[in-house]
PDB file of C-alpha atoms in Angstrom:
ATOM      1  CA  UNK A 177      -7.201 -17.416 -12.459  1.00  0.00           C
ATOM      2  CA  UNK A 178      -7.638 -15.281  -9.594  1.00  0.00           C
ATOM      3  CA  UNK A 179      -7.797 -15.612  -6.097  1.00  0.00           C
ATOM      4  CA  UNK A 180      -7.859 -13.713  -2.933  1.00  0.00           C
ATOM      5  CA  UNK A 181      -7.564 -14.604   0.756  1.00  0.00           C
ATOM      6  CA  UNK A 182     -10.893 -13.430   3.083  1.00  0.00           C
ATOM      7  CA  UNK A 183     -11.888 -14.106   6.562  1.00  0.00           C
ATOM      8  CA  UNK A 184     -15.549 -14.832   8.237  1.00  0.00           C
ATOM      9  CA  UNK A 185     -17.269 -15.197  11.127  1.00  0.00           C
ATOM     10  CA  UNK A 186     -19.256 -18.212  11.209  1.00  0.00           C
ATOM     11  CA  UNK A 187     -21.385 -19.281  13.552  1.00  0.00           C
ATOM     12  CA  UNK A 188     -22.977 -22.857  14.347  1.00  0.00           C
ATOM     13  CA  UNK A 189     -26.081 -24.153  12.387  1.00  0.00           C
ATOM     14  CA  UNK A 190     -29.378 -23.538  14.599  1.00  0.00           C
ATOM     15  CA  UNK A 191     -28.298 -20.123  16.067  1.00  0.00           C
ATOM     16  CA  UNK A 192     -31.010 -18.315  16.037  1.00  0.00           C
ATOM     17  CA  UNK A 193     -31.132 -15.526  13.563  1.00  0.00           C
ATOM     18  CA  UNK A 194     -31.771 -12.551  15.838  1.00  0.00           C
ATOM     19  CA  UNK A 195     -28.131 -13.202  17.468  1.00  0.00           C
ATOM     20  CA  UNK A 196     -26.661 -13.395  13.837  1.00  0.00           C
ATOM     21  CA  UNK A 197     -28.306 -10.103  13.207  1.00  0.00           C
ATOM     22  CA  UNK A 198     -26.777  -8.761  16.436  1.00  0.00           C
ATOM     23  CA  UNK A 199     -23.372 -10.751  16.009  1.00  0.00           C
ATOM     24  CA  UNK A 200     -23.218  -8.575  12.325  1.00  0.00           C
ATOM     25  CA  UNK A 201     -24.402  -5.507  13.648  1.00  0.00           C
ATOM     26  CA  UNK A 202     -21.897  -5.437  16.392  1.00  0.00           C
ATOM     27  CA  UNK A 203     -19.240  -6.648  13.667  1.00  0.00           C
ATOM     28  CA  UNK A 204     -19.625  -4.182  11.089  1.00  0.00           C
ATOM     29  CA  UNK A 205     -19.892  -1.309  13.974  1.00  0.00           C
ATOM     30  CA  UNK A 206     -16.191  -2.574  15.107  1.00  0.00           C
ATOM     31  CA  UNK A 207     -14.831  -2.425  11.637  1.00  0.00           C
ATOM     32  CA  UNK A 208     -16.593   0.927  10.825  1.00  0.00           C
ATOM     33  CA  UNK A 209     -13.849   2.273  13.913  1.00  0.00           C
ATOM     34  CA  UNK A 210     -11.606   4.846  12.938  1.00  0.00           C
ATOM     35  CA  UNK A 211      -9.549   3.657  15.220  1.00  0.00           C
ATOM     36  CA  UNK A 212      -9.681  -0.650  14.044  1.00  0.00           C
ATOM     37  CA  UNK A 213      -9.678   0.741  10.475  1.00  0.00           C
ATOM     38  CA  UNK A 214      -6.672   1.960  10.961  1.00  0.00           C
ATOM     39  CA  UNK A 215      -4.856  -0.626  13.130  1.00  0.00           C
ATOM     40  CA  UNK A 216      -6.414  -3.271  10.086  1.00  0.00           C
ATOM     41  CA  UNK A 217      -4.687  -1.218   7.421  1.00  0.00           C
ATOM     42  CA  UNK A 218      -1.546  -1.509   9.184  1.00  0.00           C
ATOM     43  CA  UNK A 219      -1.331  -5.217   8.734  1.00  0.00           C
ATOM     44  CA  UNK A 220      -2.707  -5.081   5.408  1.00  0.00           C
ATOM     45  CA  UNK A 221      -6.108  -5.553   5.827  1.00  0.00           C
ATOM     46  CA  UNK A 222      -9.180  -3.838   4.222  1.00  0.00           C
ATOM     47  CA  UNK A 223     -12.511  -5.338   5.689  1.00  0.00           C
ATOM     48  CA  UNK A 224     -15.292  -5.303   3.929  1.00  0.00           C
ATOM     49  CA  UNK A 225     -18.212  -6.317   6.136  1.00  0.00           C
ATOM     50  CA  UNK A 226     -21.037  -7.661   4.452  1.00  0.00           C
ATOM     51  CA  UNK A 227     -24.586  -9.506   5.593  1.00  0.00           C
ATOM     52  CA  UNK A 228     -25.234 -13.083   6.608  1.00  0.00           C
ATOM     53  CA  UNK A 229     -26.692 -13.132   2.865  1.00  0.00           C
ATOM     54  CA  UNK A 230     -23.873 -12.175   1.192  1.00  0.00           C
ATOM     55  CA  UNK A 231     -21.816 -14.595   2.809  1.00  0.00           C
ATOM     56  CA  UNK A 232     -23.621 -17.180   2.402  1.00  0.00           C
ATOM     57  CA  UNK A 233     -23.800 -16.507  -1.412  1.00  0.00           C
ATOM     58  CA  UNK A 234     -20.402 -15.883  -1.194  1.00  0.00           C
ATOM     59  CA  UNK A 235     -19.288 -19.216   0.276  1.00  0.00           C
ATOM     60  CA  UNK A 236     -21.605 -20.796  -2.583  1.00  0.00           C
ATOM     61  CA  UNK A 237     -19.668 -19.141  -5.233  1.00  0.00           C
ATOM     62  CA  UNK A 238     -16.186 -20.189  -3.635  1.00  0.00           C
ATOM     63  CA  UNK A 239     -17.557 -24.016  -3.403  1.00  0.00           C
ATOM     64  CA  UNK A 240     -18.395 -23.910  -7.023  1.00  0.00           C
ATOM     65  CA  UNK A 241     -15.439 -22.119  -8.110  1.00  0.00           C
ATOM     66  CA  UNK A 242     -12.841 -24.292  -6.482  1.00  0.00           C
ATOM     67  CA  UNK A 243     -14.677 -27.816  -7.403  1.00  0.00           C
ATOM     68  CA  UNK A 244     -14.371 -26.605 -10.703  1.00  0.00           C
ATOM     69  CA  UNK A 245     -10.744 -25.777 -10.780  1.00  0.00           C
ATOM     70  CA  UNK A 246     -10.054 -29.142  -9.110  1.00  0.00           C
ATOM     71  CA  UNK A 247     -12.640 -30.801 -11.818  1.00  0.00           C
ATOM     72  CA  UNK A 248     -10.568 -28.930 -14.665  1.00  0.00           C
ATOM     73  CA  UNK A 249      -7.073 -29.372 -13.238  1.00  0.00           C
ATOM     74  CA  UNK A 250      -7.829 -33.275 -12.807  1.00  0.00           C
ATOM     75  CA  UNK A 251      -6.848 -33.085  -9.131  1.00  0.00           C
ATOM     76  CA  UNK A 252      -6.594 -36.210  -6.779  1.00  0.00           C
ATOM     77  CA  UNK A 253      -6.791 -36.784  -3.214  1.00  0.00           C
ATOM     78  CA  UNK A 254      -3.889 -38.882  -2.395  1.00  0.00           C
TER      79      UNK A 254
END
């Protein structure tokens, strides 16, 4: 199995999807900076912006992969 740690932002259902388009734009302008590039790499970080699609599809495919592993691993909520 593997796994990797990511970040997002998210923001609250209803917003409407002009501000999501700025909220990204103004996102993935920030981590295209020389300048944040380079203060990210020095704490181990490599961003990899991506669209509200992607990580939306993204968060689907992390649902399904972790009910699985707690469907095949037999896991209980105590």
């Amino acid at each position: 199995m593997e796994s990797d740690a990511w970040n997002a932002l998210i923001a609250p259902a209803g917003t409407p999807p002009e501000m999501i388009s700025q909220i990204n734009a103004e996102v993935r302008n920030a981590l295209g900076n020389p300048t944040v590039k380079e203060k990210l790499k020095t704490q181990l970080i490599d961003p990899a912006p991506s669209t509200p699609e992607e990580l939306r599809d993204r968060i689907a495919a992390e649902k399904k992969l972790w009910a699985d592993v707690i469907k095949n691993a037999d896991l209980k909520v105590n």
